[in-house]
């Protein structure tokens, strides 16, 4: 008995308070301005461009426009302005969510309704998306053309959803991937017995956060009007021809060409100054439209920089400047090397020239050989006539030996030893070499071993076949270690030092 009394009390409350609540929500939903600012551009200051949307024809209403700019406590009115309408419609992306059908009449109505919405979208050159509500799966058609939405269109047969908000949340997730600003969500419900109506507030937060135009087409009830009110949307009764007509008018309004208002700032400051302006635009007795814009040196510099007629010439100038700096630095480095060569002392070479002319001639030949083999070293030290003198000035790493020998390991002379006593020992087929090797694969001057600060260094004297040290080709002078193997032509040595 108590349960029946509670049900009767709930019914009476709905009968008494539902008309008042519906009237309040409806008036709140439809109480809006006939003008809306979409975007503005102050990059061409003092010229300001404002993109707007209007619910009425603005032809001949230029005299009713009042534009004022506030700077602190001072205010000025702009008198030089122009109001125009774009020639092309404003495309809209509409996401329509409809339930499945239970009979043929519902299917015909849903198909015709979807066809009308898609036709309006195509006229605006926008995109149309269709969702079939389902508690079990997510059915979504992308960019569905209007000519496919005929009575023969196969709408998936699903049970009437008890959780339609769940499907609408998935559609919102799809809309988040769409960066286009003018998009709209239209939800259709044939009943209001929603088991997830407790999620209305959370769903409304998502629509408000994403700034989505939201329209509800459903039977007139407390849940449907509350959903439209919370989501800052609009409610259209599904069982009223007037409600559906108003919906089509709203879509036409969303696709209407944008209105462009261009005016010159009455302050006319320099664009390099720093000011913040509050703009008020009033059409007749309508509520004023407000926005702010700022001019500063940084913004002006940025706008100048992104201008193609400025950016590309500046970029070309910096490229030429970089190449010029690199060319200058390269020339400076060459000149610096020449200066160092001119002032570098050569005491040892002068001594060799004065005492032993034959040695001087041999050193010149050595210089030519080392220029070819160790080009990187000789290029950096053009003032040196003998590359070995350069190596003596550098830090040389390796083992210190007092005496050393070369042991033949292959051929007729295998086992024979050659002791190294000189500071420099030459190896080759020529008679002037310290160690003469009768090997046709060896050149007249093939290699040499030079003692530098107690360490024995192996050199390749520009031979064609090269010198192998431990089966690796010798690319630069290297210090010899005990038991190292040296191959010259077909001759193999073992270096022993102690």
CSV table of C-alpha atoms in Angstrom, one decimal:
chain,number,residue,atom,x,y,z
A,1,UNK,CA,0.0,0.0,0.0
A,2,UNK,CA,2.8,2.4,0.9
A,3,UNK,CA,4.5,1.7,-2.5
A,4,UNK,CA,1.3,2.6,-4.4
A,5,UNK,CA,1.1,5.9,-2.4
A,6,UNK,CA,4.7,6.8,-3.4
A,7,UNK,CA,3.9,6.1,-7.1
A,8,UNK,CA,0.8,8.3,-6.9
A,9,UNK,CA,2.7,11.1,-5.2
A,10,UNK,CA,5.4,11.0,-8.0
A,11,UNK,CA,2.8,11.2,-10.7
A,12,UNK,CA,1.1,14.2,-9.0
A,13,UNK,CA,4.4,16.0,-8.7
A,14,UNK,CA,5.1,15.5,-12.4
A,15,UNK,CA,1.6,16.7,-13.4
A,16,UNK,CA,1.9,19.9,-11.3
A,17,UNK,CA,5.5,20.9,-11.8
A,18,UNK,CA,6.4,19.5,-15.2
A,19,UNK,CA,4.7,22.3,-17.3
A,20,UNK,CA,6.5,25.0,-15.3
A,21,UNK,CA,9.8,23.3,-15.6
A,22,UNK,CA,9.4,22.7,-19.3
A,23,UNK,CA,8.5,26.3,-19.9
A,24,UNK,CA,11.5,27.5,-17.9
A,25,UNK,CA,14.0,25.2,-19.7
A,26,UNK,CA,12.5,26.1,-23.1
A,27,UNK,CA,12.7,29.8,-22.5
A,28,UNK,CA,16.3,29.4,-21.3
A,29,UNK,CA,17.3,27.4,-24.3
A,30,UNK,CA,15.9,29.7,-26.9
A,31,UNK,CA,16.9,33.0,-25.2
A,32,UNK,CA,20.0,33.7,-27.2
A,33,UNK,CA,21.4,36.5,-29.3
A,34,UNK,CA,20.7,36.7,-33.0
A,35,UNK,CA,24.4,37.4,-33.7
A,36,UNK,CA,27.5,35.4,-32.7
A,37,UNK,CA,31.3,36.1,-33.1
A,38,UNK,CA,33.1,33.2,-34.7
A,39,UNK,CA,36.6,34.6,-35.1
A,40,UNK,CA,38.5,37.9,-35.3
A,41,UNK,CA,41.9,39.0,-36.8
A,42,UNK,CA,44.0,41.9,-35.7
A,43,UNK,CA,47.2,41.1,-37.6
A,44,UNK,CA,46.6,44.0,-40.0
A,45,UNK,CA,46.1,46.6,-37.3
A,46,UNK,CA,44.6,49.2,-37.4
A,47,UNK,CA,42.3,47.1,-39.7
A,48,UNK,CA,40.3,44.6,-37.6
A,49,UNK,CA,38.3,41.8,-39.3
A,50,UNK,CA,35.5,40.0,-37.4
A,51,UNK,CA,33.8,36.8,-38.6
A,52,UNK,CA,30.2,36.5,-37.4
A,53,UNK,CA,27.1,34.4,-37.7
A,54,UNK,CA,23.7,36.1,-38.1
A,55,UNK,CA,20.2,34.8,-37.8
A,56,UNK,CA,18.7,37.5,-40.0
A,57,UNK,CA,19.4,39.3,-43.2
A,58,UNK,CA,21.8,42.2,-42.6
A,59,UNK,CA,21.1,43.9,-45.9
A,60,UNK,CA,20.6,47.7,-45.3
A,61,UNK,CA,21.4,47.4,-41.5
A,62,UNK,CA,24.8,49.1,-41.7
A,63,UNK,CA,23.4,52.2,-40.0
A,64,UNK,CA,22.3,50.1,-37.0
A,65,UNK,CA,25.8,48.9,-36.2
A,66,UNK,CA,27.8,50.6,-33.3
A,67,UNK,CA,31.4,49.7,-32.8
A,68,UNK,CA,33.3,51.0,-29.8
A,69,UNK,CA,36.8,50.3,-28.5
A,70,UNK,CA,37.7,50.8,-24.8
A,71,UNK,CA,41.2,51.5,-23.7
A,72,UNK,CA,41.2,51.8,-19.9
A,73,UNK,CA,38.6,54.3,-19.0
A,74,UNK,CA,38.6,56.0,-22.4
A,75,UNK,CA,36.3,55.0,-25.2
A,76,UNK,CA,36.2,55.7,-29.0
A,77,UNK,CA,33.6,54.8,-31.7
A,78,UNK,CA,34.7,53.4,-35.0
A,79,UNK,CA,33.1,55.2,-38.0
A,80,UNK,CA,35.0,53.6,-40.8
A,81,UNK,CA,33.6,50.0,-41.2
A,82,UNK,CA,32.2,47.7,-43.9
A,83,UNK,CA,29.7,44.9,-43.4
A,84,UNK,CA,29.6,42.1,-46.0
A,85,UNK,CA,28.3,38.5,-46.4
A,86,UNK,CA,30.3,35.6,-47.8
A,87,UNK,CA,29.3,34.3,-51.1
A,88,UNK,CA,29.7,30.6,-50.1
A,89,UNK,CA,27.7,28.8,-47.3
A,90,UNK,CA,29.4,27.9,-44.1
A,91,UNK,CA,29.9,24.1,-44.2
A,92,UNK,CA,28.7,22.1,-41.2
A,93,UNK,CA,29.6,18.6,-40.0
A,94,UNK,CA,26.5,16.9,-38.5
A,95,UNK,CA,26.6,13.8,-36.4
A,96,UNK,CA,23.1,12.3,-36.2
A,97,UNK,CA,22.3,9.5,-33.7
A,98,UNK,CA,19.0,7.7,-34.2
A,99,UNK,CA,17.5,4.6,-32.6
A,100,UNK,CA,16.5,1.5,-34.5
A,101,UNK,CA,12.9,0.8,-35.5
A,102,UNK,CA,10.2,-1.5,-34.2
A,103,UNK,CA,7.8,-1.2,-37.2
A,104,UNK,CA,7.7,0.0,-40.8
A,105,UNK,CA,6.3,3.4,-40.0
A,106,UNK,CA,9.2,4.2,-37.6
A,107,UNK,CA,11.7,3.0,-40.2
A,108,UNK,CA,10.1,5.3,-42.9
A,109,UNK,CA,10.1,8.3,-40.6
A,110,UNK,CA,13.7,7.8,-39.4
A,111,UNK,CA,15.0,7.3,-43.0
A,112,UNK,CA,13.2,10.4,-44.3
A,113,UNK,CA,14.4,12.4,-41.3
A,114,UNK,CA,18.0,11.3,-41.9
A,115,UNK,CA,17.7,12.0,-45.6
A,116,UNK,CA,16.5,15.6,-44.9
A,117,UNK,CA,19.4,16.3,-42.5
A,118,UNK,CA,21.9,14.9,-45.0
A,119,UNK,CA,20.5,17.0,-47.8
A,120,UNK,CA,21.0,20.2,-45.8
A,121,UNK,CA,24.5,19.2,-45.0
A,122,UNK,CA,25.3,18.5,-48.6
A,123,UNK,CA,24.0,21.9,-49.6
A,124,UNK,CA,26.5,23.5,-47.3
A,125,UNK,CA,29.3,21.2,-48.7
A,126,UNK,CA,29.8,19.7,-45.3
A,127,UNK,CA,29.9,16.1,-44.0
A,128,UNK,CA,27.2,13.8,-42.6
A,129,UNK,CA,27.7,11.0,-40.1
A,130,UNK,CA,25.1,8.6,-38.9
A,131,UNK,CA,25.0,6.5,-35.7
A,132,UNK,CA,22.5,3.8,-34.9
A,133,UNK,CA,22.0,3.5,-31.2
A,134,UNK,CA,22.7,0.1,-29.7
A,135,UNK,CA,23.4,-1.3,-26.2
A,136,UNK,CA,25.5,-4.1,-27.7
A,137,UNK,CA,27.7,-2.5,-30.4
A,138,UNK,CA,28.7,0.8,-31.9
A,139,UNK,CA,27.2,1.3,-35.4
A,140,UNK,CA,28.7,4.3,-37.2
A,141,UNK,CA,28.5,5.4,-40.9
A,142,UNK,CA,31.0,8.0,-42.0
A,143,UNK,CA,30.2,10.6,-44.7
A,144,UNK,CA,27.0,9.0,-45.7
A,145,UNK,CA,25.5,10.6,-48.9
A,146,UNK,CA,21.8,11.7,-48.9
A,147,UNK,CA,21.0,9.6,-52.0
A,148,UNK,CA,21.7,6.4,-50.1
A,149,UNK,CA,19.1,7.3,-47.4
A,150,UNK,CA,16.0,6.0,-49.2
A,151,UNK,CA,13.2,3.8,-47.8
A,152,UNK,CA,15.2,0.8,-49.1
A,153,UNK,CA,18.2,1.8,-46.9
A,154,UNK,CA,18.9,-1.1,-44.5
A,155,UNK,CA,18.9,0.3,-41.0
A,156,UNK,CA,20.3,-2.4,-38.6
A,157,UNK,CA,17.6,-4.0,-36.6
A,158,UNK,CA,18.5,-3.4,-32.9
A,159,UNK,CA,16.6,-3.5,-29.7
A,160,UNK,CA,15.4,-0.2,-28.4
A,161,UNK,CA,18.4,1.1,-26.4
A,162,UNK,CA,18.0,1.4,-22.7
A,163,UNK,CA,21.4,3.2,-22.4
A,164,UNK,CA,21.3,5.8,-25.3
A,165,UNK,CA,23.8,8.1,-23.5
A,166,UNK,CA,26.4,5.4,-23.8
A,167,UNK,CA,26.1,5.6,-27.6
A,168,UNK,CA,26.1,9.4,-27.6
A,169,UNK,CA,29.3,9.4,-25.6
A,170,UNK,CA,31.0,7.2,-28.2
A,171,UNK,CA,29.8,9.7,-30.9
A,172,UNK,CA,31.4,12.5,-28.9
A,173,UNK,CA,34.6,10.6,-28.9
A,174,UNK,CA,34.4,10.4,-32.7
A,175,UNK,CA,33.7,14.1,-32.9
A,176,UNK,CA,36.9,14.9,-30.8
A,177,UNK,CA,38.9,13.6,-33.7
A,178,UNK,CA,37.3,16.2,-36.0
A,179,UNK,CA,39.1,19.5,-35.7
A,180,UNK,CA,36.5,21.4,-37.8
A,181,UNK,CA,34.9,24.2,-35.7
A,182,UNK,CA,31.3,24.1,-37.1
A,183,UNK,CA,30.1,20.7,-36.0
A,184,UNK,CA,26.8,19.6,-34.5
A,185,UNK,CA,25.4,16.6,-32.6
A,186,UNK,CA,21.7,15.7,-33.1
A,187,UNK,CA,20.3,12.9,-30.9
A,188,UNK,CA,16.9,11.3,-31.6
A,189,UNK,CA,15.0,9.2,-29.0
A,190,UNK,CA,11.6,7.6,-29.4
A,191,UNK,CA,11.1,7.2,-25.7
A,192,UNK,CA,12.5,8.6,-22.5
A,193,UNK,CA,12.7,5.5,-20.4
A,194,UNK,CA,16.5,5.7,-20.1
A,195,UNK,CA,18.2,3.6,-17.5
A,196,UNK,CA,21.4,5.8,-17.7
A,197,UNK,CA,19.6,9.1,-17.2
A,198,UNK,CA,21.8,9.6,-14.1
A,199,UNK,CA,24.7,10.3,-16.5
A,200,UNK,CA,23.0,13.4,-18.0
A,201,UNK,CA,25.2,15.8,-16.0
A,202,UNK,CA,28.5,14.0,-17.0
A,203,UNK,CA,27.5,13.9,-20.6
A,204,UNK,CA,26.6,17.6,-20.6
A,205,UNK,CA,30.0,18.4,-19.2
A,206,UNK,CA,31.6,16.7,-22.2
A,207,UNK,CA,29.5,18.6,-24.8
A,208,UNK,CA,30.2,21.9,-23.0
A,209,UNK,CA,33.9,21.2,-22.8
A,210,UNK,CA,34.2,20.5,-26.5
A,211,UNK,CA,31.9,23.5,-27.4
A,212,UNK,CA,29.6,21.3,-29.5
A,213,UNK,CA,26.2,22.5,-30.9
A,214,UNK,CA,23.8,20.0,-29.3
A,215,UNK,CA,20.2,19.4,-30.4
A,216,UNK,CA,17.8,16.9,-28.8
A,217,UNK,CA,14.8,15.5,-30.7
A,218,UNK,CA,12.6,13.4,-28.4
A,219,UNK,CA,9.3,13.3,-26.7
A,220,UNK,CA,8.6,16.2,-24.3
A,221,UNK,CA,9.7,15.1,-20.9
A,222,UNK,CA,11.7,16.2,-17.9
A,223,UNK,CA,14.7,14.1,-18.9
A,224,UNK,CA,14.9,15.4,-22.5
A,225,UNK,CA,14.5,19.1,-21.5
A,226,UNK,CA,17.0,18.7,-18.7
A,227,UNK,CA,19.5,17.1,-21.1
A,228,UNK,CA,19.2,20.0,-23.5
A,229,UNK,CA,19.4,22.6,-20.8
A,230,UNK,CA,22.5,21.1,-19.0
A,231,UNK,CA,24.4,20.7,-22.4
A,232,UNK,CA,23.5,24.3,-23.5
A,233,UNK,CA,21.7,22.8,-26.4
A,234,UNK,CA,18.2,22.9,-27.8
A,235,UNK,CA,15.2,20.7,-27.5
A,236,UNK,CA,12.7,19.9,-30.3
A,237,UNK,CA,9.7,17.8,-29.7
A,238,UNK,CA,9.6,14.8,-32.0
A,239,UNK,CA,5.8,14.6,-32.2
A,240,UNK,CA,5.4,18.2,-33.3
A,241,UNK,CA,5.8,19.3,-36.9
A,242,UNK,CA,6.6,22.8,-35.6
A,243,UNK,CA,9.5,21.4,-33.6
A,244,UNK,CA,11.0,19.6,-36.6
A,245,UNK,CA,10.6,22.7,-38.7
A,246,UNK,CA,12.5,24.7,-36.1
A,247,UNK,CA,15.3,22.1,-36.1
A,248,UNK,CA,15.6,22.5,-39.9
A,249,UNK,CA,15.8,26.3,-39.4
A,250,UNK,CA,18.6,25.9,-36.9
A,251,UNK,CA,20.6,23.8,-39.3
A,252,UNK,CA,20.0,26.4,-42.1
A,253,UNK,CA,21.2,29.0,-39.7
A,254,UNK,CA,24.4,27.0,-38.9
A,255,UNK,CA,25.1,26.7,-42.6
A,256,UNK,CA,24.3,30.3,-43.5
A,257,UNK,CA,27.2,32.3,-45.0
A,258,UNK,CA,29.4,34.0,-42.5
A,259,UNK,CA,29.2,37.8,-42.0
A,260,UNK,CA,32.4,39.7,-42.2
A,261,UNK,CA,32.8,43.0,-40.4
A,262,UNK,CA,35.9,45.0,-41.3
A,263,UNK,CA,36.6,48.3,-39.5
A,264,UNK,CA,39.5,50.6,-38.7
A,265,UNK,CA,40.5,51.1,-35.1
A,266,UNK,CA,39.6,54.7,-34.0
A,267,UNK,CA,42.7,54.9,-31.9
A,268,UNK,CA,45.1,54.2,-34.8
A,269,UNK,CA,48.2,53.6,-32.6
A,270,UNK,CA,51.5,52.3,-33.9
A,271,UNK,CA,51.4,48.5,-34.3
A,272,UNK,CA,54.7,48.4,-32.3
A,273,UNK,CA,53.1,49.9,-29.2
A,274,UNK,CA,51.6,47.8,-26.4
A,275,UNK,CA,47.9,48.1,-25.8
A,276,UNK,CA,44.9,46.0,-24.9
A,277,UNK,CA,41.5,46.9,-26.4
A,278,UNK,CA,38.0,45.9,-25.3
A,279,UNK,CA,35.6,45.9,-28.3
A,280,UNK,CA,31.8,46.2,-28.2
A,281,UNK,CA,29.6,45.6,-31.2
A,282,UNK,CA,25.9,46.4,-31.0
A,283,UNK,CA,23.3,45.7,-33.7
A,284,UNK,CA,20.3,48.0,-32.9
A,285,UNK,CA,18.8,46.9,-29.6
A,286,UNK,CA,20.5,43.5,-29.5
A,287,UNK,CA,22.8,42.5,-26.7
A,288,UNK,CA,26.4,43.7,-27.4
A,289,UNK,CA,29.1,41.3,-28.7
A,290,UNK,CA,32.4,41.7,-26.9
A,291,UNK,CA,35.9,40.5,-27.5
A,292,UNK,CA,39.5,41.6,-26.7
A,293,UNK,CA,42.6,42.0,-28.8
A,294,UNK,CA,46.1,43.2,-28.1
A,295,UNK,CA,48.8,44.8,-30.1
A,296,UNK,CA,52.5,44.6,-29.1
A,297,UNK,CA,56.0,44.7,-30.7
A,298,UNK,CA,56.4,40.9,-30.3
A,299,UNK,CA,53.1,40.2,-32.1
A,300,UNK,CA,53.9,42.6,-34.9
A,301,UNK,CA,57.4,41.1,-35.3
A,302,UNK,CA,55.8,37.6,-35.5
A,303,UNK,CA,53.3,38.7,-38.1
A,304,UNK,CA,56.0,40.3,-40.2
A,305,UNK,CA,58.2,37.2,-39.9
A,306,UNK,CA,55.4,34.8,-41.1
A,307,UNK,CA,54.6,37.0,-44.1
A,308,UNK,CA,56.0,35.0,-47.1
A,309,UNK,CA,57.2,38.3,-48.8
A,310,UNK,CA,59.4,38.9,-45.7
A,311,UNK,CA,60.2,35.3,-44.5
A,312,UNK,CA,61.8,34.0,-47.8
A,313,UNK,CA,64.0,37.1,-48.5
A,314,UNK,CA,65.2,37.0,-44.9
A,315,UNK,CA,65.9,33.3,-45.1
A,316,UNK,CA,67.8,33.7,-48.4
A,317,UNK,CA,69.9,36.5,-46.8
A,318,UNK,CA,70.9,34.3,-43.8
A,319,UNK,CA,71.9,31.4,-46.1
A,320,UNK,CA,74.1,33.8,-48.1
A,321,UNK,CA,75.5,35.2,-44.8
A,322,UNK,CA,76.3,31.7,-43.5
A,323,UNK,CA,78.1,30.7,-46.7
A,324,UNK,CA,80.1,34.0,-46.6
A,325,UNK,CA,81.2,33.4,-43.0
A,326,UNK,CA,82.2,29.8,-43.8
A,327,UNK,CA,84.2,31.0,-46.8
A,328,UNK,CA,85.9,33.7,-44.8
A,329,UNK,CA,86.8,31.3,-42.0
A,330,UNK,CA,88.3,28.9,-44.4
A,331,UNK,CA,90.4,31.6,-46.0
A,332,UNK,CA,91.5,32.8,-42.6
A,333,UNK,CA,92.6,29.3,-41.7
A,334,UNK,CA,94.7,28.9,-44.9
A,335,UNK,CA,96.3,32.3,-44.3
A,336,UNK,CA,97.1,31.5,-40.7
A,337,UNK,CA,98.8,28.2,-41.8
A,338,UNK,CA,100.9,30.1,-44.3
A,339,UNK,CA,101.9,32.7,-41.6
A,340,UNK,CA,102.9,29.9,-39.2
A,341,UNK,CA,104.9,28.2,-42.0
A,342,UNK,CA,106.7,31.5,-42.7
A,343,UNK,CA,107.8,32.0,-39.0
A,344,UNK,CA,108.4,28.4,-38.0
A,345,UNK,CA,112.1,27.8,-37.1
A,346,UNK,CA,114.1,25.1,-39.0
A,347,UNK,CA,117.4,24.7,-37.2
A,348,UNK,CA,117.9,21.0,-38.0
A,349,UNK,CA,117.2,21.3,-41.7
A,350,UNK,CA,119.6,24.3,-42.1
A,351,UNK,CA,122.2,22.3,-40.3
A,352,UNK,CA,121.7,19.4,-42.7
A,353,UNK,CA,121.9,21.7,-45.7
A,354,UNK,CA,125.2,23.2,-44.5
A,355,UNK,CA,127.0,20.0,-43.6
A,356,UNK,CA,125.6,17.2,-45.7
A,357,UNK,CA,124.3,18.3,-49.1
A,358,UNK,CA,123.6,14.6,-50.0
A,359,UNK,CA,121.4,14.2,-46.9
A,360,UNK,CA,119.5,17.4,-47.8
A,361,UNK,CA,118.7,16.0,-51.3
A,362,UNK,CA,117.5,12.7,-49.7
A,363,UNK,CA,115.3,14.6,-47.3
A,364,UNK,CA,113.6,16.4,-50.2
A,365,UNK,CA,112.8,13.1,-51.8
A,366,UNK,CA,111.5,11.9,-48.5
A,367,UNK,CA,109.3,15.0,-48.2
A,368,UNK,CA,107.6,14.1,-51.6
A,369,UNK,CA,107.1,10.6,-50.5
A,370,UNK,CA,105.5,11.6,-47.2
A,371,UNK,CA,103.3,14.2,-48.9
A,372,UNK,CA,101.7,11.3,-50.8
A,373,UNK,CA,101.4,8.7,-48.0
A,374,UNK,CA,100.7,10.9,-44.9
A,375,UNK,CA,98.9,13.8,-46.7
A,376,UNK,CA,96.8,14.7,-43.7
A,377,UNK,CA,99.9,15.3,-41.5
A,378,UNK,CA,101.9,17.1,-44.2
A,379,UNK,CA,98.9,19.3,-45.1
A,380,UNK,CA,98.7,20.5,-41.5
A,381,UNK,CA,102.5,21.2,-41.3
A,382,UNK,CA,103.5,22.7,-44.6
A,383,UNK,CA,106.5,24.4,-42.9
A,384,UNK,CA,108.2,21.1,-42.2
A,385,UNK,CA,110.5,19.7,-44.9
A,386,UNK,CA,110.9,16.4,-43.1
A,387,UNK,CA,107.8,14.6,-41.7
A,388,UNK,CA,109.9,12.7,-39.2
A,389,UNK,CA,110.8,15.9,-37.4
A,390,UNK,CA,107.2,16.6,-36.9
A,391,UNK,CA,106.8,13.2,-35.3
A,392,UNK,CA,109.7,13.9,-33.0
A,393,UNK,CA,107.9,17.0,-31.6
A,394,UNK,CA,104.7,15.0,-31.0
A,395,UNK,CA,104.0,12.6,-28.1
A,396,UNK,CA,105.0,9.1,-29.2
A,397,UNK,CA,103.6,6.1,-27.3
A,398,UNK,CA,105.2,2.6,-27.3
A,399,UNK,CA,107.7,0.4,-25.5
A,400,UNK,CA,111.3,1.6,-24.9
A,401,UNK,CA,114.0,-0.7,-26.3
A,402,UNK,CA,117.8,-0.4,-26.2
A,403,UNK,CA,118.5,-2.9,-28.9
A,404,UNK,CA,116.3,-4.7,-31.5
A,405,UNK,CA,116.7,-7.1,-34.4
A,406,UNK,CA,114.6,-8.2,-37.4
A,407,UNK,CA,114.4,-12.0,-37.8
A,408,UNK,CA,113.5,-13.5,-41.2
A,409,UNK,CA,110.7,-16.0,-40.8
A,410,UNK,CA,110.1,-17.2,-44.4
A,411,UNK,CA,112.2,-18.0,-47.5
A,412,UNK,CA,115.8,-19.0,-48.0
A,413,UNK,CA,117.0,-16.5,-45.3
A,414,UNK,CA,114.6,-17.9,-42.7
A,415,UNK,CA,116.2,-17.7,-39.2
A,416,UNK,CA,118.7,-15.0,-40.1
A,417,UNK,CA,118.8,-11.8,-38.0
A,418,UNK,CA,119.5,-8.2,-38.8
A,419,UNK,CA,120.4,-6.0,-35.9
A,420,UNK,CA,119.3,-2.4,-35.9
A,421,UNK,CA,121.9,0.1,-34.6
A,422,UNK,CA,121.2,3.2,-36.6
A,423,UNK,CA,118.7,6.0,-35.6
A,424,UNK,CA,117.1,5.3,-39.0
A,425,UNK,CA,117.1,2.0,-40.9
A,426,UNK,CA,115.8,1.8,-44.5
A,427,UNK,CA,114.4,-1.3,-46.1
A,428,UNK,CA,114.1,-1.9,-49.8
A,429,UNK,CA,115.6,-3.4,-53.0
A,430,UNK,CA,118.0,-0.4,-53.7
A,431,UNK,CA,121.7,-0.7,-52.8
A,432,UNK,CA,121.5,2.5,-50.8
A,433,UNK,CA,119.2,0.9,-48.2
A,434,UNK,CA,120.5,-0.4,-44.9
A,435,UNK,CA,118.7,-3.7,-45.3
A,436,UNK,CA,118.8,-4.8,-49.0
A,437,UNK,CA,116.1,-7.3,-49.8
A,438,UNK,CA,116.3,-9.3,-53.1
A,439,UNK,CA,112.5,-9.5,-53.5
A,440,UNK,CA,111.0,-8.4,-56.8
A,441,UNK,CA,107.8,-7.4,-55.0
A,442,UNK,CA,109.7,-4.8,-52.9
A,443,UNK,CA,110.4,-1.3,-54.2
A,444,UNK,CA,113.8,0.4,-54.2
A,445,UNK,CA,112.8,2.3,-51.0
A,446,UNK,CA,109.9,0.5,-49.5
A,447,UNK,CA,109.9,1.2,-45.7
A,448,UNK,CA,112.0,2.4,-42.8
A,449,UNK,CA,112.3,2.0,-39.1
A,450,UNK,CA,113.2,5.2,-37.2
A,451,UNK,CA,114.1,5.5,-33.5
A,452,UNK,CA,112.3,8.4,-31.9
A,453,UNK,CA,112.9,9.0,-28.2
A,454,UNK,CA,113.8,5.4,-27.5
A,455,UNK,CA,110.9,3.9,-29.5
A,456,UNK,CA,111.1,2.3,-32.9
A,457,UNK,CA,108.6,3.6,-35.4
A,458,UNK,CA,107.7,1.8,-38.7
A,459,UNK,CA,107.1,3.9,-41.8
A,460,UNK,CA,105.7,3.1,-45.3
A,461,UNK,CA,107.7,5.0,-47.9
A,462,UNK,CA,104.8,5.4,-50.4
A,463,UNK,CA,105.1,1.8,-51.7
A,464,UNK,CA,102.5,0.4,-54.0
A,465,UNK,CA,102.0,-2.9,-52.3
A,466,UNK,CA,102.2,-1.2,-48.9
A,467,UNK,CA,103.5,-2.5,-45.5
A,468,UNK,CA,101.6,-5.0,-43.3
A,469,UNK,CA,102.0,-4.8,-39.5
A,470,UNK,CA,100.4,-7.9,-37.8
A,471,UNK,CA,98.5,-8.6,-41.1
A,472,UNK,CA,97.0,-5.0,-41.1
A,473,UNK,CA,98.0,-2.4,-43.7
A,474,UNK,CA,100.1,0.4,-42.2
A,475,UNK,CA,98.2,3.7,-42.8
A,476,UNK,CA,100.3,5.9,-40.5
A,477,UNK,CA,103.6,5.5,-38.5
A,478,UNK,CA,103.2,3.1,-35.6
A,479,UNK,CA,105.5,2.1,-32.8
A,480,UNK,CA,106.8,-1.5,-32.9
A,481,UNK,CA,106.4,-3.9,-30.0
A,482,UNK,CA,108.2,-7.1,-29.2
A,483,UNK,CA,107.1,-10.1,-31.5
A,484,UNK,CA,105.3,-7.8,-34.0
A,485,UNK,CA,105.3,-9.3,-37.6
A,486,UNK,CA,106.2,-7.1,-40.5
A,487,UNK,CA,105.5,-8.1,-44.1
A,488,UNK,CA,107.1,-6.3,-47.0
A,489,UNK,CA,106.4,-7.8,-50.4
A,490,UNK,CA,106.8,-11.5,-50.0
A,491,UNK,CA,109.2,-11.1,-47.1
A,492,UNK,CA,108.1,-11.6,-43.4
A,493,UNK,CA,110.0,-10.3,-40.4
A,494,UNK,CA,109.6,-10.7,-36.7
A,495,UNK,CA,110.6,-7.7,-34.6
A,496,UNK,CA,112.3,-8.5,-31.3
A,497,UNK,CA,113.3,-5.8,-28.9
A,498,UNK,CA,114.7,-5.7,-25.4
